Amino acid sequence: MPQKFQNFINGKWVDAKSGRTFENRNPANWDEVVGIFPKSGKEDVDEAVKAARAAFEKWRLMPAPKRGDIMRKVGDLLVAHKEELAREMTREMGKVLLETRGDVQEGIDTAYYASSEGRRLFGHTVPSELPNKFAMAIRVPIGVAGIITPWNFPMAIPTWKIFPAILSGNTVVFKPATDTPKTATTLIEILMEAGIPEGVVNIVHGGGSEVGNAITSHPDVDLISFTGSTLVGKQISKSSSDTLKRVSLELGGKNAQIVMDDADLDLALDGVLWGAFGTTGQRCTATSRLILHEKIYDKFMTMLVDRTKKLRLGDGLLQSTDVGPCVNESQRKTVASYVEIGQQEGATLVAGGADANGDGLSKGWFYQPTIFSDVKPTMRIAKEEIFGPVLSVIRAKDVEESIRILNDTIYGLSSSIYTRDVNKAFVAIRDIKAGITYVNVPTIGAEAHLPFGGVKQTGNGHREGGWTVYDFFTEWKAVYVDYSGKLQRAQIDNY
Ligand code: NAD
C-alpha cells in the first residue's frame, strides 16, 4: 500500500476536511506511487490561515537572532539528510541525483544565510534635519505569507521563500506543487524537528485553482510569494488585487546563450549542453535558445549535435543517466506539440524530436534531447517557453545583432555570452535585458546569496535570494525620536 500523507496545520498532521486525496507517481516509472496526499480546499486554507495569524503574534516577538538559531538547526538537519532527500526528490520529479543534491544544497545555503541574517537584518540610521532628534528606519515583519511553488526545484524554491519569510518574523501557509508534495512534507518535518513553533509554518496540499486561489484571495493573508508560469502569475496578480496584497512573482523564461566567434568553443559546448538539457530543460533559467555567430555556426552545430546524441536518458537515480524524464504526461505532450510547431514553421530538426522508448524508458515520460537549427527569431519555438529538452538555434552576424535577438522576447530572466573579448562581454552586460547575465557560464547555476529574478514578464520587479529577498518579507518603518523637549516642526522650524 502506498504511504498516505497529510496537511500540517497548527502543529498537527490532518487530512483534508473533504477527505479527498490525490496520487503522486514517479515520472521515470509511472507504476510506482510515491504517496497519497490530501486534495484540500478553501476550508483547509481557512484553518491554516487562522493558525498562522494566531502564531504571528508570538513569533514576531521572538528576537531575530533566536529565529536565526533555529534556521541554523534547519541547515544542519538538511546537511544530515541531504542524500536521502535528494533520492526522494529524484523519485518524485525525475531530475538526476547530481542535480537534486544541488537542489538540497541550495536549501542548506539559504538556511545558513537566513541564520546569519538573524543577527543582521540591517535598517538605516540617518541624521535628522532638526537638532536633538534621532531618525532611523527599521524592518518589521508583515504577517501571514502565502507561499506557492512549482515542482522543478522542490527544495530550493520553497526554502528561498519560507526561510527568509520566517526569519523576518512572518508566519507561513505553504502550498507546494502537486507533482512534488513529498519533498515539501519532508521539509516541514525538518522545520518542526529544528524547533519551529506550532502554527508558524503550515502546509496545505492540493491544486492551484482550489488551494492556490483560496490563499491568494484570502483577506487575512498579507503577502504572496509565487514562483511558476507567467500565465498563473497573471491570474494571481488579479486574484490578490482585491485585498491589495504585496505580491512577488517569479515567472517564466526564454533564456538564450550567445556564442561569439572568438569563444572557447569546447567550453561553450559544455555550457549549452548543461543549460539546455540539465533538469531535462525544465528550468526557468534553461537555455532554450542558442545564438551562434555565423562564422562558427556550422562547426559548432556539428559538435553540438554529436554530443547531444550521446546523452543517456534514464532513471535519475542511476549513475549512468545524463537526462531524466519530463515531469508528467502533460509536460511531455507540450514538448511534443512544440516540436510539431517547429517543423511546421520551417525550422530544421537536427536531433531528437520524439518520445524516448528504449530500455528502461517505456514507463516514464522520457523525451529525446531535441535541437532545431535554422530557427528564425520570429518563430514560436524562438519566442515561447517550452519547458522541456528543446533547443532552438539562431544565426547572428555580430554581438549587436545577437543581443537584439536575445532581447526579442516577453521574458527577461537569464542570459549568457561566451566570448574572450572583454569589450563584447561588457557590451552584453550593459545591453542585455535580463535579471541575470553570465559571462562564459551557462544560463543556469544561480548562487543563493545573489539576487534572483527577472525583468519584463518574468516577474513584477521583486528579487529572491541573498539580501534582496528581505526587502520583500519585511516592511520599512520610519522612527523619529525627538529629545529636545519642545515641539519641532519638520520643514518649518528649521527653515
Ligand atoms: P505553474 O504555474 O503551473 O504552477 C506553479 C504553482 O502554482 C503550483 O503549485 C500550482 O498548483 C499553482 N497554481 C496553479 N494555478 C493557480 C492559481 N490559479 N492560483 C494559485 N496557484 C496556482 O508552474 P509549474 O508547471 O509548476 O512550473 C513551471 C513554470 O514555473 C515555468 O513557467 C517556469 O519558468 C516557472 N519557474 C519560474 C522560476 C523563477 O524563479 N522565475 C523558477 C522555477 C520555475
XYZ file of C-alpha atoms and ligand atoms in Angstrom:
539
model
C 0.000 0.000 0.000
C 1.382 3.438 -0.883
C 2.094 5.719 2.072
C -0.546 8.305 2.947
C 0.446 11.883 3.844
C -1.431 14.777 5.449
C -1.593 18.546 5.697
C 0.209 20.199 8.598
C -1.914 22.834 10.304
C -1.282 24.433 13.694
C 1.301 21.818 14.622
C -0.864 18.811 13.738
C -0.951 16.411 10.803
C -4.514 16.367 9.451
C -6.455 15.105 6.420
C -8.268 17.456 4.065
C -11.647 18.241 5.580
C -13.338 16.772 2.500
C -11.374 13.530 2.885
C -10.377 13.702 -0.795
C -6.881 12.649 -1.908
C -4.598 12.621 -4.937
C -1.804 10.303 -6.021
C 1.771 11.219 -6.827
C 3.754 8.923 -9.166
C 7.406 8.572 -10.183
C 7.826 10.179 -13.640
C 10.579 7.676 -14.530
C 8.282 4.752 -13.708
C 4.594 5.520 -13.582
C 3.801 2.179 -11.902
C 5.441 3.477 -8.741
C 3.194 5.533 -6.438
C 5.292 7.920 -4.332
C 2.396 8.667 -1.998
C -1.227 9.663 -1.491
C -1.798 13.284 -0.482
C -4.778 15.350 0.704
C -6.710 17.147 -2.006
C -7.541 20.167 0.091
C -9.919 23.061 -0.430
C -10.818 26.518 0.831
C -11.908 25.233 4.262
C -8.423 23.768 4.885
C -6.790 27.019 3.809
C -9.057 28.922 6.233
C -7.842 26.748 9.118
C -4.198 27.177 8.114
C -4.514 30.963 7.797
C -6.219 31.136 11.199
C -3.346 29.176 12.763
C -0.703 31.299 11.021
C -2.414 34.529 12.102
C -2.545 33.419 15.753
C 1.079 32.218 15.705
C 2.273 35.507 14.195
C 1.565 37.448 17.385
C 4.149 35.394 19.313
C 6.606 34.623 16.543
C 7.098 38.270 15.557
C 8.275 38.976 19.127
C 10.963 36.292 19.191
C 14.305 38.086 18.723
C 15.577 37.636 15.168
C 18.921 36.125 16.346
C 16.898 33.395 18.122
C 14.928 32.757 14.952
C 18.320 32.600 13.241
C 19.467 29.907 15.708
C 16.523 27.753 14.611
C 17.447 28.348 10.963
C 20.962 27.106 11.706
C 19.473 23.873 13.060
C 17.355 23.616 9.912
C 20.554 23.898 7.849
C 22.279 21.232 9.973
C 19.327 18.859 9.532
C 19.290 19.406 5.777
C 23.003 18.541 5.725
C 22.345 15.377 7.728
C 19.500 14.291 5.426
C 20.939 15.569 2.121
C 21.413 12.218 0.400
C 18.088 10.728 1.452
C 16.271 13.927 0.443
C 17.987 14.013 -2.946
C 16.934 10.423 -3.658
C 13.378 11.144 -2.623
C 13.293 14.200 -4.904
C 14.631 12.307 -7.918
C 11.991 9.658 -7.387
C 9.315 12.296 -7.125
C 10.185 14.628 -10.018
C 12.776 12.818 -12.117
C 15.866 15.012 -12.357
C 19.204 13.272 -11.925
C 20.664 12.731 -8.482
C 23.580 15.091 -9.072
C 21.042 17.883 -9.586
C 18.713 17.007 -6.716
C 21.767 17.040 -4.429
C 22.418 20.554 -5.730
C 18.787 21.438 -5.079
C 19.145 20.391 -1.413
C 22.477 22.229 -1.176
C 20.727 25.424 -2.247
C 18.312 24.905 0.651
C 21.279 24.423 3.008
C 22.958 27.605 1.751
C 19.683 29.503 2.133
C 19.202 28.226 5.693
C 22.692 29.315 6.785
C 22.267 32.660 5.037
C 18.952 33.164 6.886
C 20.595 32.159 10.140
C 23.254 34.847 9.737
C 20.622 37.388 8.667
C 19.069 36.888 12.125
C 21.988 38.864 13.529
C 21.912 41.462 10.739
C 18.500 42.457 9.327
C 20.006 45.882 8.875
C 17.984 49.049 8.912
C 19.316 52.594 8.459
C 20.110 55.392 10.847
C 20.292 58.818 9.243
C 20.711 62.318 10.656
C 17.552 64.243 11.371
C 17.148 67.708 9.860
C 16.246 69.006 13.348
C 18.528 69.286 16.400
C 18.096 66.839 19.285
C 16.143 64.422 17.142
C 17.046 60.867 16.165
C 15.917 59.220 12.926
C 16.061 55.624 11.793
C 14.301 53.121 9.587
C 13.772 49.587 10.871
C 12.438 46.406 9.297
C 9.283 44.892 10.755
C 7.570 41.606 9.880
C 4.399 41.829 7.812
C 2.119 38.975 8.852
C 0.901 35.826 7.103
C 2.764 34.869 3.928
C 1.113 32.652 1.319
C 3.807 30.652 -0.453
C 3.063 28.836 -3.718
C 5.787 26.922 -5.527
C 6.437 24.932 -8.716
C 7.791 21.391 -8.865
C 11.120 21.832 -10.693
C 13.145 22.894 -7.623
C 11.097 21.168 -4.945
C 13.553 22.023 -2.169
C 15.415 25.160 -3.250
C 12.399 27.283 -4.207
C 10.325 26.621 -1.055
C 13.412 27.364 1.066
C 14.118 30.622 -0.852
C 10.710 31.772 0.314
C 9.937 30.081 3.636
C 13.327 30.707 5.289
C 13.503 34.496 4.766
C 9.757 34.755 5.493
C 10.039 33.172 8.933
C 13.451 34.613 9.761
C 11.852 38.036 9.246
C 9.110 37.149 11.750
C 6.256 36.265 9.388
C 4.247 33.060 9.511
C 3.514 30.849 6.520
C 0.818 28.963 4.664
C 2.626 26.865 2.068
C 1.109 25.178 -0.986
C 3.630 23.089 -2.914
C 3.118 21.803 -6.456
C 1.055 18.628 -6.746
C 3.984 16.940 -8.546
C 6.266 17.351 -5.513
C 4.240 17.107 -2.299
C 6.560 14.556 -0.677
C 9.673 16.760 -0.700
C 7.594 19.602 0.727
C 6.298 17.335 3.507
C 9.836 16.296 4.469
C 10.885 19.953 4.563
C 8.071 20.660 7.040
C 9.190 17.700 9.195
C 12.711 19.151 9.259
C 11.425 22.609 10.231
C 9.458 21.064 13.103
C 12.431 18.999 14.277
C 14.519 22.182 14.339
C 12.046 23.781 16.747
C 9.711 25.979 14.697
C 6.681 26.555 16.962
C 3.169 25.360 16.128
C 1.287 27.427 13.586
C 4.361 29.266 12.256
C 4.603 27.068 9.164
C 1.531 25.285 7.783
C 1.272 23.180 4.656
C -1.897 22.651 2.629
C -1.642 20.240 -0.305
C -3.805 20.424 -3.405
C -4.442 22.046 -6.746
C -3.836 25.593 -7.884
C -7.391 26.577 -8.635
C -8.659 25.338 -5.259
C -5.906 25.721 -2.644
C -3.764 28.266 -4.518
C -6.651 30.541 -5.318
C -8.030 30.297 -1.758
C -4.654 31.548 -0.466
C -4.173 34.384 -2.955
C -7.676 35.758 -2.435
C -7.770 35.250 1.353
C -8.432 38.518 3.219
C -6.175 37.518 6.107
C -3.106 36.677 4.017
C -0.831 39.714 3.798
C 1.681 38.744 1.168
C 2.097 36.195 -1.588
C 5.365 34.783 -2.827
C 4.759 32.810 -6.005
C 7.034 31.013 -8.454
C 5.540 29.407 -11.545
C 4.338 30.147 -15.035
C 3.628 33.632 -16.365
C 0.051 32.572 -17.123
C -0.669 31.641 -13.492
C 1.316 34.664 -12.268
C -1.094 36.939 -14.133
C -4.083 35.145 -12.580
C -2.557 35.577 -9.120
C -1.971 39.263 -9.771
C -5.716 39.580 -10.301
C -6.946 37.281 -7.507
C -4.754 39.033 -4.915
C -5.590 42.563 -6.006
C -8.928 42.923 -4.184
C -7.125 42.697 -0.859
C -4.099 44.734 -2.097
C -1.544 42.156 -1.040
C 2.165 42.524 -1.502
C 2.936 40.002 -4.251
C 6.242 38.647 -5.524
C 6.011 36.833 -8.859
C 8.910 34.784 -10.266
C 7.735 33.546 -13.647
C 8.752 32.011 -16.965
C 11.801 32.496 -19.156
C 13.069 32.092 -22.709
C 16.754 32.302 -21.973
C 19.482 32.454 -24.585
C 23.167 31.685 -24.737
C 25.241 33.691 -27.238
C 28.449 32.168 -28.616
C 30.819 34.608 -30.357
C 33.370 33.579 -32.962
C 36.219 34.270 -30.510
C 34.794 31.991 -27.785
C 36.367 28.850 -26.389
C 34.042 26.522 -28.304
C 34.593 23.450 -26.117
C 33.689 25.470 -23.049
C 30.646 26.947 -24.795
C 29.571 23.444 -25.831
C 29.723 22.099 -22.266
C 27.759 25.177 -21.225
C 24.940 24.811 -23.712
C 24.516 21.071 -23.097
C 24.219 21.679 -19.364
C 21.996 24.736 -19.812
C 19.640 23.191 -22.367
C 19.306 19.607 -21.147
C 20.037 19.833 -17.392
C 16.776 19.134 -15.498
C 15.529 17.932 -18.912
C 15.218 21.589 -19.925
C 12.638 22.130 -17.187
C 14.260 25.112 -15.506
C 13.052 28.684 -15.578
C 16.665 29.541 -16.481
C 17.088 26.738 -19.061
C 18.946 27.590 -22.254
C 16.092 27.469 -24.702
C 17.771 29.474 -27.466
C 21.339 29.329 -28.719
C 22.538 32.320 -30.743
C 25.617 31.415 -32.770
C 27.971 33.761 -34.583
C 27.739 32.935 -38.290
C 31.484 32.286 -38.579
C 31.383 29.329 -36.155
C 27.788 28.239 -36.833
C 28.452 25.102 -38.904
C 31.393 23.903 -36.865
C 29.581 24.400 -33.557
C 26.408 22.699 -34.811
C 28.376 19.586 -35.760
C 29.972 19.469 -32.305
C 26.617 20.116 -30.597
C 24.571 17.513 -32.448
C 27.259 14.886 -31.947
C 27.394 15.408 -28.166
C 23.602 15.684 -27.823
C 23.067 12.310 -29.486
C 25.384 10.747 -26.896
C 23.358 11.942 -23.900
C 21.974 8.954 -21.974
C 18.342 9.076 -20.874
C 17.131 7.133 -17.868
C 16.031 6.996 -14.274
C 17.785 9.859 -12.486
C 18.719 7.510 -9.637
C 21.108 5.620 -11.948
C 24.641 6.958 -12.117
C 24.743 6.367 -15.869
C 21.878 8.820 -16.550
C 22.543 12.259 -18.036
C 18.928 13.300 -18.644
C 15.799 12.260 -16.732
C 12.144 12.270 -17.827
C 9.693 15.125 -18.256
C 7.783 15.584 -15.030
C 4.435 14.254 -16.277
C 2.392 13.277 -19.280
C 1.060 16.746 -19.928
C 4.561 18.283 -19.919
C 5.757 15.686 -22.431
C 2.746 16.422 -24.638
C 3.564 20.143 -24.527
C 7.114 19.386 -25.629
C 5.892 17.166 -28.472
C 3.450 19.847 -29.619
C 6.228 22.458 -29.806
C 8.356 20.061 -31.836
C 5.465 19.797 -34.287
C 5.102 23.575 -34.344
C 8.839 23.983 -35.040
C 8.632 21.647 -38.002
C 5.552 23.420 -39.374
C 7.331 26.766 -39.005
C 10.168 25.510 -41.213
C 12.968 25.009 -38.680
C 15.281 22.026 -39.289
C 15.137 19.197 -36.777
C 18.746 18.039 -36.319
C 18.492 15.946 -33.130
C 15.748 14.157 -31.186
C 12.166 15.085 -31.899
C 10.308 12.100 -30.416
C 9.374 10.296 -27.196
C 12.174 8.038 -25.975
C 11.079 4.419 -25.524
C 14.270 2.379 -25.265
C 15.382 0.033 -22.482
C 14.219 1.209 -19.066
C 12.298 4.126 -20.601
C 8.966 2.601 -21.533
C 7.176 3.507 -18.297
C 8.473 7.048 -17.944
C 7.760 10.419 -19.548
C 11.025 10.476 -21.491
C 11.611 12.731 -24.481
C 14.739 12.805 -26.624
C 17.017 15.850 -26.267
C 15.956 17.888 -29.301
C 17.635 20.570 -31.409
C 16.247 22.789 -34.151
C 18.629 24.666 -36.421
C 17.791 27.461 -38.909
C 15.405 28.957 -36.383
C 14.162 32.472 -37.153
C 13.734 34.830 -34.183
C 10.075 35.286 -35.144
C 9.164 31.589 -34.850
C 7.094 30.436 -31.896
C 9.830 27.978 -30.856
C 12.108 31.021 -30.526
C 9.610 33.070 -28.553
C 7.540 30.844 -26.248
C 8.647 28.973 -23.149
C 8.646 25.232 -23.920
C 9.945 23.973 -20.575
C 11.448 20.781 -21.934
C 14.546 19.407 -23.681
C 14.247 21.505 -26.845
C 16.918 23.926 -28.066
C 16.335 26.454 -30.872
C 19.487 27.606 -32.663
C 19.600 31.027 -34.347
C 22.340 32.552 -36.521
C 23.682 36.103 -35.925
C 26.331 38.240 -37.605
C 27.823 40.118 -34.645
C 27.417 40.877 -30.944
C 24.901 43.689 -31.512
C 22.593 41.501 -33.578
C 22.975 38.653 -31.075
C 21.878 40.907 -28.232
C 18.947 42.249 -30.272
C 17.760 38.673 -30.889
C 18.317 37.713 -27.267
C 16.215 40.663 -26.082
C 13.398 39.985 -28.538
C 11.144 38.143 -26.067
C 8.496 38.980 -23.499
C 10.699 37.331 -20.832
C 13.902 38.501 -19.169
C 15.247 36.012 -16.665
C 18.673 34.615 -17.520
C 21.200 35.168 -20.314
C 24.712 34.142 -21.229
C 27.520 35.114 -23.564
C 30.633 33.126 -24.395
C 33.443 35.357 -25.617
C 37.114 36.004 -24.900
C 36.745 39.652 -25.850
C 36.257 41.738 -22.709
C 34.737 44.602 -24.732
C 31.993 42.350 -26.102
C 31.366 40.926 -22.635
C 30.802 44.391 -21.201
C 28.546 45.457 -24.073
C 26.462 42.361 -23.315
C 26.377 43.081 -19.568
C 25.163 46.603 -20.359
C 22.639 45.898 -23.119
C 21.066 42.532 -22.327
C 17.645 42.955 -20.742
C 17.573 40.224 -18.113
C 17.782 39.790 -14.351
C 20.876 37.585 -14.695
C 23.773 37.735 -17.198
C 26.501 35.113 -17.200
C 29.826 35.514 -18.995
C 31.407 32.203 -20.045
C 28.872 30.384 -17.831
C 25.612 28.734 -18.974
C 22.239 30.352 -18.238
C 21.724 28.084 -15.213
C 23.566 27.997 -11.899
C 22.426 30.835 -9.631
C 24.036 31.137 -6.202
C 21.835 31.512 -3.130
C 23.353 34.772 -1.856
C 22.816 36.853 -5.009
C 19.590 38.449 -6.246
C 17.498 36.095 -8.371
C 14.662 37.165 -10.636
C 13.857 38.652 -13.997
C 12.624 41.664 -15.893
C 9.647 42.085 -18.258
C 7.042 39.290 -17.972
C 9.384 37.109 -15.912
C 8.193 38.891 -12.818
C 6.954 42.005 -11.133
C 10.215 43.547 -10.011
C 10.984 41.689 -6.793
C 14.047 39.533 -6.247
C 14.647 36.332 -4.336
C 17.977 35.260 -2.864
C 20.600 36.958 -0.756
C 19.832 40.232 0.988
C 17.277 41.376 -1.584
C 14.535 38.947 -0.593
C 14.452 40.504 2.888
C 13.094 43.673 1.303
C 10.075 41.649 0.227
C 9.439 39.907 3.525
C 9.791 42.989 5.744
C 8.060 46.330 5.899
C 10.036 49.527 6.450
C 9.048 51.576 9.457
C 10.478 55.092 9.876
C 11.069 56.006 13.509
C 11.719 59.536 14.861
C 12.680 60.231 18.476
C 12.697 63.880 19.492
C 14.647 64.538 22.709
C 14.560 68.342 22.530
C 11.637 68.622 24.927
C 9.717 71.001 22.646
C 7.577 70.808 19.525
C 9.856 70.904 16.491
C 8.066 71.069 13.166
C 9.913 69.442 10.253
C 10.322 71.651 7.150
C 9.051 74.648 9.172
C 11.078 75.367 12.305
C 14.390 74.639 10.656
C 13.946 76.909 7.603
P 2.503 26.502 -12.682
O 2.350 27.972 -12.875
O 1.632 25.605 -13.447
O 2.277 26.132 -11.131
C 3.022 26.730 -10.100
C 2.250 26.629 -8.791
O 1.066 27.431 -8.887
C 1.767 25.212 -8.462
O 1.871 24.996 -7.084
C 0.302 25.258 -8.899
O -0.502 24.313 -8.239
C -0.068 26.680 -8.515
N -1.234 27.253 -9.211
C -1.749 26.912 -10.415
N -2.826 27.683 -10.693
C -3.003 28.519 -9.650
C -3.938 29.560 -9.357
N -4.905 29.880 -10.198
N -3.813 30.230 -8.190
C -2.806 29.944 -7.335
N -1.885 28.969 -7.553
C -1.987 28.262 -8.698
O 4.050 26.166 -12.937
P 4.808 24.761 -12.906
O 4.423 23.944 -14.085
O 4.715 24.132 -11.555
O 6.316 25.263 -13.081
C 6.829 25.639 -14.311
C 6.816 27.141 -14.509
O 7.450 27.777 -13.395
C 7.616 27.570 -15.720
O 6.929 28.591 -16.386
C 8.919 28.089 -15.129
O 9.614 29.018 -15.933
C 8.428 28.700 -13.873
N 9.511 28.844 -12.901
C 9.987 30.087 -12.648
C 11.044 30.257 -11.761
C 11.582 31.630 -11.447
O 12.233 31.773 -10.422
N 11.355 32.636 -12.267
C 11.612 29.132 -11.137
C 11.092 27.867 -11.422
C 10.029 27.728 -12.303
